[in-house]
Amino acid sequence: MVKVVVAGGGWSGCAAALSAAKAGAQVMMLERTDMLLGTGLVGGIYRNNGRFTAAEEAIAMGGGDLFVAMDANARHRGVNFPGHNHASFYDVSTMEPLVKKVLQHYGITIRMKTRIADIVKYGRKIQALVVDSGEVVDGDVFIDATGTSGPMGNCLKYGNGCAMCILRCPSFGPRVSITAKAQVKEIMGQKADGSYGAMSGSCKLNKDSLSGDLRQRLETEGVVVLSVPSNLARNSTLGKKACSQYAIAEYATNLVLIDTGHAKLMTSYFPLEDLRTIPGLENARYEDPYSGGVGNSVRYLGMAPCDNTLKVESLENLFCAGEKAAIIVGHTEAVITGLLAGNNAVRHCLDMKYLELPRALATGDFIAFAHDQMATKDGLRLRYTFSGSVYFERMKATLLYSTDRAEIGERVARTGLTDVYNRCLV
Amino acid sequence: MNRRLTASCIDINTPYCPCLLAETNHCVFCSHLRGQPVCDCNWGGVCILYEKQWQPKNVMAKNGGGPSRTDELGRIVRREPLGKDTYLLEVAVTEELARGLEKTGAFVFLRRPEDPQFFHFPVGVMKVEGRNLQMVVEAVGPKSNRVLEDQAAELLVRGPYYNGVLGQPWIDNITCGKILLISGGMGQAPALPIAAKLAANRNEVTAILAPGHVGSVFIEAELVGLGVKTHVVDSLRRTGFALVTGRLGDGAEKPDLIVSAGPDEQHYGVINAMQAAGLNLPMAATNNSTMCCGEGICGSCTRETQDNRIIRTCKVQTDFTQLL
Ligand SMILES: Cc1cc2nc3c(=O)[nH]c(=O)nc-3n(C[C@H](O)[C@H](O)[C@H](O)COP(=O)(O)OP(=O)(O)OC[C@H]3O[C@@H](n4cnc5c(N)ncnc54)[C@H](O)[C@@H]3O)c2cc1C
Ligand SMILES: Cc1cc2nc3c(=O)[nH]c(=O)nc-3n(C[C@H](O)[C@H](O)[C@H](O)COP(=O)(O)OP(=O)(O)OC[C@H]3O[C@@H](n4cnc5c(N)ncnc54)[C@H](O)[C@@H]3O)c2cc1C
Ligand code: FES
C-alpha cells in the first residue's frame, strides 16, 4: 500500500490528497487549524479570466471534483468586474464542510488541529513528520502544502503586524514549512521595491454592517464599484499587494466590493475611519482579517525550489503544491498544482515516470513559466495567476486563453491526458 | 507524557521576556531576534517578536541595563542551623517578589548589601510563606559564607529566576502519575517545593532521602505531611541507588517520572540505576550549573548537549540526560 501524507489542508493540500487518493494511495492529510481550505476560507473568486481555462483543463484531465464542488456552491456566476470577466464566486461561509465531505468520500483520513513542527529525515529521504505533540507520522511520500502565509513574526517584520486573519496563528501555532525543516533553502518572493513578502490583496467586510441598500445591490449583482473620494486614493499601496491582477489603477480610485458571503473588498487594508466616510459604509466593520483597517497577512516567504513535476529539489520523496510550489496566487492555481503533486507522489512510490504537464496546456505552461521567471531577479518581484497580470497577458498572446469547453477538452485530448487523474495507478 | 521539552526558554511568557538576549539579537527562541530573515520558532503560545514590538523601545537605557531583574533589600527574620555549616534562612521580601517565586524551579541570587555584585550566588527557594522566603544555605566558600557571617540582618535578593529544575515542564504537567523522587544533602531544599507541586497534582510520590554533606534529613516531616512515602537511607551511594534500581525493576512500582534533587554526581547515579534496570524514563533534575548573572549574558552557565548545541542553562530548558 502506498502511503501519502499531505501537510496542510488549504486548497492545494485538498487537491493533492484527492488526486493521490484517486490514483489509489492511502492518504492522510494534516491541518493545523480546525478548518480546511486555508486562505480559501476567505477568497472565493474563481473562473475569472484565464482561471476558467485552467479549471476546464483540470476537469478534462479528471481532476474536476473540487471545481464541481465550487460550482455547486457558487453565489454568483458569469460576473464581470474591472479587469475581470466571467467570474464565479463561491460562498466562503459554506464551502469548507462541502470539501471535507468530498475528501472523506474518497476515504482520505483528515486530521484537524494537527500541526507539523518538525520532520525526520534520513539522507535525501523524509521518513516521517513530527506533530507538535511529539507524535510521529510516517509515510512513503510527503506533500508540502503548508502555504506561505504568516506566521505572526513575518507579518510583523514584512507587513503591518498580525491583523488576525483566518489562519489564526495565536490559536493554532505558527505555519511550519516541511521543506525548510528538511533544510532545503527556500525562495523568498519580493515586493516591487525588493523587500521580502507581499501583503494579501483583499479584506472582507461584514455584510450586515453595510447599508441596506448597498447590501441589496451587492447580493443581486454580485459586484458593486464605489468611487473612492480623491483625498483617500491610494496609489502607493499597489506595489505591495500579493495580487498583481488587482494592482491596476482602477483599483486605486475605486473600491470594488464582491459578494462571496462576506463583502470582499479588493484592497489589502483600508483604515476604518476613512472607509466609514464612504456612503453605504458608515457602519462598516471587518470580518477578515479582523483588523483589516490596519493590515493583512504577508505571504510568499518561503517557496520550495522544485521542478515542473513539483518534486522538491534535493529530496527524493517530497512534493509541493500551491503557494509552496511557486509565487502563484489563487485557489485555481492551488488546485491544479495540488492535483499534479498528488499524482506524482503516487508515481514516486511505484517507480513510474513523473507527470509533467505539457506547455500546450495553459496549466502546464503556467507552472513552467512561473518557474522560469522565478529564476530571474525581476521575476521574483511578480506574482503569477491565470486571472491577470503577466501570465494572463501571456495566455492571451499565446492563444492558451479559451472559454470554449469543447475546445479545451480537445486540447487536453491531443496531449493524451484526458482523465489522467481518474486513473488508479496502484 | 509528552517527552519533548518544547518550552525551550524558561522565561517565555514571563515579564522577563523578551530579555537582553533578544535585545542583543541572540534570543534562543525567535529566529527573527537572532537575525534570521523568517519565522522559525517552536511556539511558546506567544510571539516574542511581537512582545518585543510592544516593549518600551528604550529598554537598555532603563533599569541600568534592560529587562532584567533588580536587587531588593530583604530582612532576615529567621536563621536556624540545620546541619554542618548549613542554615535555614527566612527572609522577608516584597509581595511581588514572593508571588513571583511561587513556581517550580524558582531561585534567587543573594549577597550582602555592602558587597559588590559579583558576590551574589544562586539559591533555590524551598518555601514561600506569605512574604517570607525559606531558603537553605550551606557555607562552602567565600560567597555563601558572607551571607551567613556576622549575624547579618539584611540581604540583597535578586529574582525571580526560574530555571532551577531541568525538566520543569514535566513536573508541572504530570497528574495522577507515579513519581520517584531521590534527594540527598542540599538537594532536599529544592526537593520540597517539587514534591509539593507533584502532590498537589494528585501524583503518588515516593521519596528516597539521604543526609549527604549536610549530615541531616530535614524535609522528611514536611514530605510525610504532603502524603509522600519516604525512605531514609544513610548514603545514596552505599544503599540508595540499589534501592532505586530495585524499585525500577519491579513492574508494579515503575514510576512515570524520576526526579533527582541533588548534585550532578547524584543525577549520574540515578541514570546508572535506570540503565541497570534497563529503563529509559523521563527524568527531571535540579540544575547545578555555575551561574553568575542569571540573565543569559555572562556565559558562565553554558553546557554542551549531545547534539552539540551550547545552551545557557540559566534560561534554557533541556533534558539533563542530553547534557554531555
Ligand atoms: C485574504 C485572501 C483572499 C484571497 N482571495 C482569493 C480569491 O478570491 N480567489 C483566489 O483564487 N485566490 C484568492 N486568494 C489566494 C488563494 O487563497 C491562495 O493563493 C491559495 O488558496 C493558496 O492555497 P495553498 O493551499 O497553497 O495555501 P494556504 O491556503 O495558505 O493553505 C495552507 C494550509 O496549510 C496549513 N498549515 C501550514 N503549516 C502547517 C503545518 N506545519 N502543519 C499542518 N498544517 C499546516 C495552514 O493552516 C493552511 O490551512 C486569497 C488569499 C487571501 C489571503
Ligand atoms: C539554581 C541553583 C540553586 C542553588 N540553590 C542552593 C541552595 O538552595 N543552597 C545552597 O547552599 N546552595 C545552592 N546552590 C549552590 C550555590 O550557588 C553555591 O554553593 C555557591 O555559589 C557557592 O559559592 P561560594 O563562593 O560559597 O563557594 P565557592 O568556593 O566559590 O564554590 C563552591 C562550589 O559551589 C559551586 N559554585 C560556586 N560558584 C557558583 C555559582 N556562581 N553558581 C553555582 N554554583 C557555584 C561550585 O560547584 C563550587 O565548586 C544553588 C546553585 C544553583 C545553580
Ligand atoms: S548565568 Fe550568566 S549566562 Fe547563564
PDB file of N, CA, C and O in Angstrom, chain A residues 115 117-118 130-134 150-154 156-158 160-162 169-170 172-174 176 181 188 196 301, chain B residues 1-4 6 30-33 35-54:
ATOM      1  N   ARG A 115      -0.650  20.015  13.955  1.00  0.00           N
ATOM      2  CA  ARG A 115       0.347  20.894  13.343  1.00  0.00           C
ATOM      3  C   ARG A 115       1.707  20.206  13.277  1.00  0.00           C
ATOM      4  O   ARG A 115       2.220  19.709  14.283  1.00  0.00           O
ATOM      5  N   ALA A 117       5.537  20.140  13.322  1.00  0.00           N
ATOM      6  CA  ALA A 117       6.536  21.052  13.875  1.00  0.00           C
ATOM      7  C   ALA A 117       7.940  20.678  13.412  1.00  0.00           C
ATOM      8  O   ALA A 117       8.856  21.483  13.483  1.00  0.00           O
ATOM      9  N   ASP A 118       8.089  19.449  12.931  1.00  0.00           N
ATOM     10  CA  ASP A 118       9.433  19.014  12.549  1.00  0.00           C
ATOM     11  C   ASP A 118       9.325  17.789  11.643  1.00  0.00           C
ATOM     12  O   ASP A 118       8.227  17.289  11.413  1.00  0.00           O
ATOM     13  N   VAL A 130       6.791  15.147  12.284  1.00  0.00           N
ATOM     14  CA  VAL A 130       6.611  15.140  13.730  1.00  0.00           C
ATOM     15  C   VAL A 130       5.594  16.225  14.097  1.00  0.00           C
ATOM     16  O   VAL A 130       5.788  17.398  13.798  1.00  0.00           O
ATOM     17  N   VAL A 131       4.502  15.800  14.698  1.00  0.00           N
ATOM     18  CA  VAL A 131       3.447  16.722  15.111  1.00  0.00           C
ATOM     19  C   VAL A 131       3.921  17.474  16.352  1.00  0.00           C
ATOM     20  O   VAL A 131       4.778  16.974  17.085  1.00  0.00           O
ATOM     21  N   ASP A 132       3.363  18.658  16.621  1.00  0.00           N
ATOM     22  CA  ASP A 132       3.891  19.416  17.764  1.00  0.00           C
ATOM     23  C   ASP A 132       3.671  18.726  19.108  1.00  0.00           C
ATOM     24  O   ASP A 132       4.331  19.042  20.085  1.00  0.00           O
ATOM     25  N   SER A 133       2.775  17.759  19.170  1.00  0.00           N
ATOM     26  CA  SER A 133       2.605  16.994  20.409  1.00  0.00           C
ATOM     27  C   SER A 133       3.732  15.992  20.602  1.00  0.00           C
ATOM     28  O   SER A 133       3.845  15.381  21.655  1.00  0.00           O
ATOM     29  N   GLY A 134       4.555  15.796  19.576  1.00  0.00           N
ATOM     30  CA  GLY A 134       5.631  14.823  19.660  1.00  0.00           C
ATOM     31  C   GLY A 134       5.313  13.559  18.866  1.00  0.00           C
ATOM     32  O   GLY A 134       6.187  12.747  18.584  1.00  0.00           O
ATOM     33  N   GLY A 150       1.993  34.140   6.780  1.00  0.00           N
ATOM     34  CA  GLY A 150       2.403  34.276   8.171  1.00  0.00           C
ATOM     35  C   GLY A 150       3.725  33.600   8.427  1.00  0.00           C
ATOM     36  O   GLY A 150       4.509  33.441   7.488  1.00  0.00           O
ATOM     37  N   PRO A 151       4.019  33.158   9.690  1.00  0.00           N
ATOM     38  CA  PRO A 151       3.242  33.468  10.888  1.00  0.00           C
ATOM     39  C   PRO A 151       3.492  34.886  11.409  1.00  0.00           C
ATOM     40  O   PRO A 151       4.098  35.708  10.715  1.00  0.00           O
ATOM     41  N   MET A 152       3.035  35.127  12.607  1.00  0.00           N
ATOM     42  CA  MET A 152       2.981  36.484  13.164  1.00  0.00           C
ATOM     43  C   MET A 152       4.260  37.298  13.005  1.00  0.00           C
ATOM     44  O   MET A 152       4.223  38.464  12.659  1.00  0.00           O
ATOM     45  N   GLY A 153       5.375  36.676  13.284  1.00  0.00           N
ATOM     46  CA  GLY A 153       6.644  37.403  13.226  1.00  0.00           C
ATOM     47  C   GLY A 153       6.920  37.923  11.823  1.00  0.00           C
ATOM     48  O   GLY A 153       7.386  39.049  11.642  1.00  0.00           O
ATOM     49  N   ASN A 154       6.585  37.099  10.818  1.00  0.00           N
ATOM     50  CA  ASN A 154       6.784  37.530   9.430  1.00  0.00           C
ATOM     51  C   ASN A 154       5.835  38.675   9.071  1.00  0.00           C
ATOM     52  O   ASN A 154       6.214  39.608   8.373  1.00  0.00           O
ATOM     53  N   LEU A 156       4.710  40.793  11.018  1.00  0.00           N
ATOM     54  CA  LEU A 156       5.178  41.991  11.714  1.00  0.00           C
ATOM     55  C   LEU A 156       6.375  42.596  10.999  1.00  0.00           C
ATOM     56  O   LEU A 156       6.443  43.796  10.757  1.00  0.00           O
ATOM     57  N   LYS A 157       7.313  41.724  10.623  1.00  0.00           N
ATOM     58  CA  LYS A 157       8.546  42.237  10.035  1.00  0.00           C
ATOM     59  C   LYS A 157       8.335  42.753   8.610  1.00  0.00           C
ATOM     60  O   LYS A 157       8.927  43.750   8.215  1.00  0.00           O
ATOM     61  N   TYR A 158       7.488  42.073   7.840  1.00  0.00           N
ATOM     62  CA  TYR A 158       7.341  42.427   6.429  1.00  0.00           C
ATOM     63  C   TYR A 158       6.004  43.082   6.106  1.00  0.00           C
ATOM     64  O   TYR A 158       5.726  43.407   4.957  1.00  0.00           O
ATOM     65  N   ASN A 160       2.270  44.975   8.309  1.00  0.00           N
ATOM     66  CA  ASN A 160       1.904  45.917   9.366  1.00  0.00           C
ATOM     67  C   ASN A 160       1.604  45.200  10.671  1.00  0.00           C
ATOM     68  O   ASN A 160       0.947  45.733  11.544  1.00  0.00           O
ATOM     69  N   GLY A 161       2.047  43.959  10.781  1.00  0.00           N
ATOM     70  CA  GLY A 161       1.774  43.193  12.001  1.00  0.00           C
ATOM     71  C   GLY A 161       0.626  42.241  11.797  1.00  0.00           C
ATOM     72  O   GLY A 161      -0.021  42.234  10.755  1.00  0.00           O
ATOM     73  N   CYS A 162       0.382  41.401  12.797  1.00  0.00           N
ATOM     74  CA  CYS A 162      -0.711  40.433  12.722  1.00  0.00           C
ATOM     75  C   CYS A 162      -2.021  41.195  12.720  1.00  0.00           C
ATOM     76  O   CYS A 162      -2.286  41.972  13.621  1.00  0.00           O
ATOM     77  N   CYS A 169      -2.946  32.214  13.858  1.00  0.00           N
ATOM     78  CA  CYS A 169      -1.690  31.702  14.425  1.00  0.00           C
ATOM     79  C   CYS A 169      -1.668  31.626  15.955  1.00  0.00           C
ATOM     80  O   CYS A 169      -1.222  30.630  16.499  1.00  0.00           O
ATOM     81  N   PRO A 170      -2.139  32.661  16.665  1.00  0.00           N
ATOM     82  CA  PRO A 170      -2.039  32.554  18.125  1.00  0.00           C
ATOM     83  C   PRO A 170      -2.831  31.374  18.678  1.00  0.00           C
ATOM     84  O   PRO A 170      -2.464  30.809  19.696  1.00  0.00           O
ATOM     85  N   PHE A 172      -3.584  28.436  16.909  1.00  0.00           N
ATOM     86  CA  PHE A 172      -3.211  27.108  16.417  1.00  0.00           C
ATOM     87  C   PHE A 172      -1.711  26.915  16.232  1.00  0.00           C
ATOM     88  O   PHE A 172      -1.268  25.851  15.836  1.00  0.00           O
ATOM     89  N   GLY A 173      -0.942  27.949  16.512  1.00  0.00           N
ATOM     90  CA  GLY A 173       0.506  27.815  16.357  1.00  0.00           C
ATOM     91  C   GLY A 173       0.928  28.195  14.950  1.00  0.00           C
ATOM     92  O   GLY A 173       0.119  28.235  14.028  1.00  0.00           O
ATOM     93  N   PRO A 174       2.201  28.488  14.790  1.00  0.00           N
ATOM     94  CA  PRO A 174       2.655  29.037  13.514  1.00  0.00           C
ATOM     95  C   PRO A 174       2.706  28.001  12.390  1.00  0.00           C
ATOM     96  O   PRO A 174       2.854  26.812  12.648  1.00  0.00           O
ATOM     97  N   VAL A 176       4.543  25.936   9.743  1.00  0.00           N
ATOM     98  CA  VAL A 176       5.904  25.419   9.682  1.00  0.00           C
ATOM     99  C   VAL A 176       6.058  24.780   8.319  1.00  0.00           C
ATOM    100  O   VAL A 176       5.200  24.009   7.888  1.00  0.00           O
ATOM    101  N   LYS A 181      12.163  22.649   7.087  1.00  0.00           N
ATOM    102  CA  LYS A 181      12.607  21.725   8.136  1.00  0.00           C
ATOM    103  C   LYS A 181      13.526  20.658   7.554  1.00  0.00           C
ATOM    104  O   LYS A 181      14.340  20.085   8.270  1.00  0.00           O
ATOM    105  N   MET A 188      12.501  33.307  -1.578  1.00  0.00           N
ATOM    106  CA  MET A 188      11.687  34.355  -0.968  1.00  0.00           C
ATOM    107  C   MET A 188      11.135  35.281  -2.052  1.00  0.00           C
ATOM    108  O   MET A 188      11.901  35.852  -2.832  1.00  0.00           O
ATOM    109  N   TYR A 196      11.124  41.735   1.162  1.00  0.00           N
ATOM    110  CA  TYR A 196      10.534  40.392   1.109  1.00  0.00           C
ATOM    111  C   TYR A 196       9.029  40.370   1.356  1.00  0.00           C
ATOM    112  O   TYR A 196       8.485  41.211   2.053  1.00  0.00           O
ATOM    113  N   LEU A 301       6.761  34.089   1.656  1.00  0.00           N
ATOM    114  CA  LEU A 301       8.052  33.958   2.316  1.00  0.00           C
ATOM    115  C   LEU A 301       8.313  32.463   2.406  1.00  0.00           C
ATOM    116  O   LEU A 301       7.757  31.794   3.260  1.00  0.00           O
TER     117      LEU A 301
ATOM    118  N   MET B   1       2.953  10.866  28.406  1.00  0.00           N
ATOM    119  CA  MET B   1       3.553  12.191  28.666  1.00  0.00           C
ATOM    120  C   MET B   1       4.372  12.624  27.447  1.00  0.00           C
ATOM    121  O   MET B   1       5.079  11.833  26.843  1.00  0.00           O
ATOM    122  N   ASN B   2       4.215  13.891  27.103  1.00  0.00           N
ATOM    123  CA  ASN B   2       4.994  14.444  26.001  1.00  0.00           C
ATOM    124  C   ASN B   2       6.449  14.533  26.430  1.00  0.00           C
ATOM    125  O   ASN B   2       6.793  15.254  27.360  1.00  0.00           O
ATOM    126  N   ARG B   3       7.321  13.823  25.750  1.00  0.00           N
ATOM    127  CA  ARG B   3       8.693  13.744  26.226  1.00  0.00           C
ATOM    128  C   ARG B   3       9.568  14.884  25.752  1.00  0.00           C
ATOM    129  O   ARG B   3      10.692  15.027  26.186  1.00  0.00           O
ATOM    130  N   ARG B   4       9.060  15.677  24.801  1.00  0.00           N
ATOM    131  CA  ARG B   4       9.914  16.757  24.328  1.00  0.00           C
ATOM    132  C   ARG B   4       9.731  17.994  25.182  1.00  0.00           C
ATOM    133  O   ARG B   4       8.613  18.355  25.521  1.00  0.00           O
ATOM    134  N   THR B   6       9.297  21.299  24.958  1.00  0.00           N
ATOM    135  CA  THR B   6       9.090  22.286  23.909  1.00  0.00           C
ATOM    136  C   THR B   6       9.354  23.714  24.385  1.00  0.00           C
ATOM    137  O   THR B   6       9.783  24.545  23.627  1.00  0.00           O
ATOM    138  N   CYS B  30      13.295  32.969  19.180  1.00  0.00           N
ATOM    139  CA  CYS B  30      12.747  33.637  17.987  1.00  0.00           C
ATOM    140  C   CYS B  30      13.841  33.830  16.948  1.00  0.00           C
ATOM    141  O   CYS B  30      14.841  34.498  17.197  1.00  0.00           O
ATOM    142  N   SER B  31      13.619  33.262  15.746  1.00  0.00           N
ATOM    143  CA  SER B  31      14.641  33.343  14.710  1.00  0.00           C
ATOM    144  C   SER B  31      14.873  34.787  14.252  1.00  0.00           C
ATOM    145  O   SER B  31      15.996  35.168  13.953  1.00  0.00           O
ATOM    146  N   HIS B  32      13.796  35.594  14.222  1.00  0.00           N
ATOM    147  CA  HIS B  32      13.968  36.999  13.819  1.00  0.00           C
ATOM    148  C   HIS B  32      14.903  37.706  14.791  1.00  0.00           C
ATOM    149  O   HIS B  32      15.755  38.490  14.398  1.00  0.00           O
ATOM    150  N   LEU B  33      14.704  37.411  16.086  1.00  0.00           N
ATOM    151  CA  LEU B  33      15.511  38.079  17.105  1.00  0.00           C
ATOM    152  C   LEU B  33      16.880  37.404  17.249  1.00  0.00           C
ATOM    153  O   LEU B  33      17.573  37.565  18.243  1.00  0.00           O
ATOM    154  N   GLY B  35      18.445  37.347  14.128  1.00  0.00           N
ATOM    155  CA  GLY B  35      18.993  37.850  12.873  1.00  0.00           C
ATOM    156  C   GLY B  35      18.614  37.056  11.641  1.00  0.00           C
ATOM    157  O   GLY B  35      19.114  37.326  10.561  1.00  0.00           O
ATOM    158  N   GLN B  36      17.711  36.065  11.774  1.00  0.00           N
ATOM    159  CA  GLN B  36      17.285  35.296  10.594  1.00  0.00           C
ATOM    160  C   GLN B  36      16.181  36.060   9.857  1.00  0.00           C
ATOM    161  O   GLN B  36      15.450  36.831  10.470  1.00  0.00           O
ATOM    162  N   PRO B  37      16.023  35.789   8.543  1.00  0.00           N
ATOM    163  CA  PRO B  37      15.018  36.559   7.800  1.00  0.00           C
ATOM    164  C   PRO B  37      13.558  36.160   8.068  1.00  0.00           C
ATOM    165  O   PRO B  37      12.687  36.987   7.963  1.00  0.00           O
ATOM    166  N   VAL B  38      13.280  34.901   8.374  1.00  0.00           N
ATOM    167  CA  VAL B  38      11.871  34.495   8.527  1.00  0.00           C
ATOM    168  C   VAL B  38      11.628  33.724   9.823  1.00  0.00           C
ATOM    169  O   VAL B  38      12.555  33.285  10.487  1.00  0.00           O
ATOM    170  N   CYS B  39      10.346  33.556  10.134  1.00  0.00           N
ATOM    171  CA  CYS B  39       9.940  32.825  11.343  1.00  0.00           C
ATOM    172  C   CYS B  39      10.448  31.388  11.319  1.00  0.00           C
ATOM    173  O   CYS B  39      10.325  30.705  10.314  1.00  0.00           O
ATOM    174  N   ASP B  40      10.984  30.927  12.426  1.00  0.00           N
ATOM    175  CA  ASP B  40      11.305  29.510  12.591  1.00  0.00           C
ATOM    176  C   ASP B  40      11.368  29.212  14.083  1.00  0.00           C
ATOM    177  O   ASP B  40      12.434  28.992  14.633  1.00  0.00           O
ATOM    178  N   CYS B  41      10.223  29.243  14.731  1.00  0.00           N
ATOM    179  CA  CYS B  41      10.242  29.013  16.177  1.00  0.00           C
ATOM    180  C   CYS B  41       9.448  27.781  16.507  1.00  0.00           C
ATOM    181  O   CYS B  41       8.829  27.173  15.664  1.00  0.00           O
ATOM    182  N   ASN B  42       9.506  27.403  17.762  1.00  0.00           N
ATOM    183  CA  ASN B  42       8.800  26.208  18.173  1.00  0.00           C
ATOM    184  C   ASN B  42       7.575  26.536  19.019  1.00  0.00           C
ATOM    185  O   ASN B  42       7.030  25.689  19.686  1.00  0.00           O
ATOM    186  N   TRP B  43       7.213  27.804  19.021  1.00  0.00           N
ATOM    187  CA  TRP B  43       5.961  28.258  19.605  1.00  0.00           C
ATOM    188  C   TRP B  43       5.869  28.142  21.114  1.00  0.00           C
ATOM    189  O   TRP B  43       5.860  27.064  21.679  1.00  0.00           O
ATOM    190  N   GLY B  44       5.740  29.262  21.773  1.00  0.00           N
ATOM    191  CA  GLY B  44       5.527  29.258  23.209  1.00  0.00           C
ATOM    192  C   GLY B  44       4.170  29.817  23.559  1.00  0.00           C
ATOM    193  O   GLY B  44       3.910  30.177  24.689  1.00  0.00           O
ATOM    194  N   GLY B  45       3.260  29.882  22.575  1.00  0.00           N
ATOM    195  CA  GLY B  45       1.939  30.436  22.827  1.00  0.00           C
ATOM    196  C   GLY B  45       1.950  31.943  22.691  1.00  0.00           C
ATOM    197  O   GLY B  45       0.942  32.605  22.836  1.00  0.00           O
ATOM    198  N   VAL B  46       3.106  32.511  22.411  1.00  0.00           N
ATOM    199  CA  VAL B  46       3.199  33.950  22.312  1.00  0.00           C
ATOM    200  C   VAL B  46       4.291  34.253  21.294  1.00  0.00           C
ATOM    201  O   VAL B  46       5.253  33.502  21.166  1.00  0.00           O
ATOM    202  N   CYS B  47       4.102  35.311  20.519  1.00  0.00           N
ATOM    203  CA  CYS B  47       5.109  35.668  19.526  1.00  0.00           C
ATOM    204  C   CYS B  47       6.077  36.645  20.165  1.00  0.00           C
ATOM    205  O   CYS B  47       5.700  37.757  20.538  1.00  0.00           O
ATOM    206  N   ILE B  48       7.313  36.242  20.288  1.00  0.00           N
ATOM    207  CA  ILE B  48       8.280  37.061  21.018  1.00  0.00           C
ATOM    208  C   ILE B  48       8.632  38.328  20.247  1.00  0.00           C
ATOM    209  O   ILE B  48       8.833  39.387  20.833  1.00  0.00           O
ATOM    210  N   LEU B  49       8.631  38.213  18.922  1.00  0.00           N
ATOM    211  CA  LEU B  49       8.907  39.411  18.130  1.00  0.00           C
ATOM    212  C   LEU B  49       7.832  40.461  18.423  1.00  0.00           C
ATOM    213  O   LEU B  49       8.099  41.649  18.505  1.00  0.00           O
ATOM    214  N   TYR B  50       6.601  39.970  18.590  1.00  0.00           N
ATOM    215  CA  TYR B  50       5.509  40.865  18.933  1.00  0.00           C
ATOM    216  C   TYR B  50       5.687  41.483  20.304  1.00  0.00           C
ATOM    217  O   TYR B  50       5.486  42.678  20.505  1.00  0.00           O
ATOM    218  N   GLU B  51       6.044  40.637  21.257  1.00  0.00           N
ATOM    219  CA  GLU B  51       6.273  41.148  22.607  1.00  0.00           C
ATOM    220  C   GLU B  51       7.343  42.235  22.564  1.00  0.00           C
ATOM    221  O   GLU B  51       7.257  43.246  23.238  1.00  0.00           O
ATOM    222  N   LYS B  52       8.331  41.987  21.736  1.00  0.00           N
ATOM    223  CA  LYS B  52       9.427  42.943  21.601  1.00  0.00           C
ATOM    224  C   LYS B  52       8.892  44.251  21.025  1.00  0.00           C
ATOM    225  O   LYS B  52       9.264  45.344  21.459  1.00  0.00           O
ATOM    226  N   GLN B  53       7.999  44.108  20.050  1.00  0.00           N
ATOM    227  CA  GLN B  53       7.408  45.274  19.408  1.00  0.00           C
ATOM    228  C   GLN B  53       6.664  46.157  20.412  1.00  0.00           C
ATOM    229  O   GLN B  53       6.719  47.369  20.356  1.00  0.00           O
ATOM    230  N   TRP B  54       5.971  45.510  21.345  1.00  0.00           N
ATOM    231  CA  TRP B  54       5.173  46.275  22.312  1.00  0.00           C
ATOM    232  C   TRP B  54       5.989  46.761  23.495  1.00  0.00           C
ATOM    233  O   TRP B  54       5.529  47.580  24.273  1.00  0.00           O
TER     234      TRP B  54
END
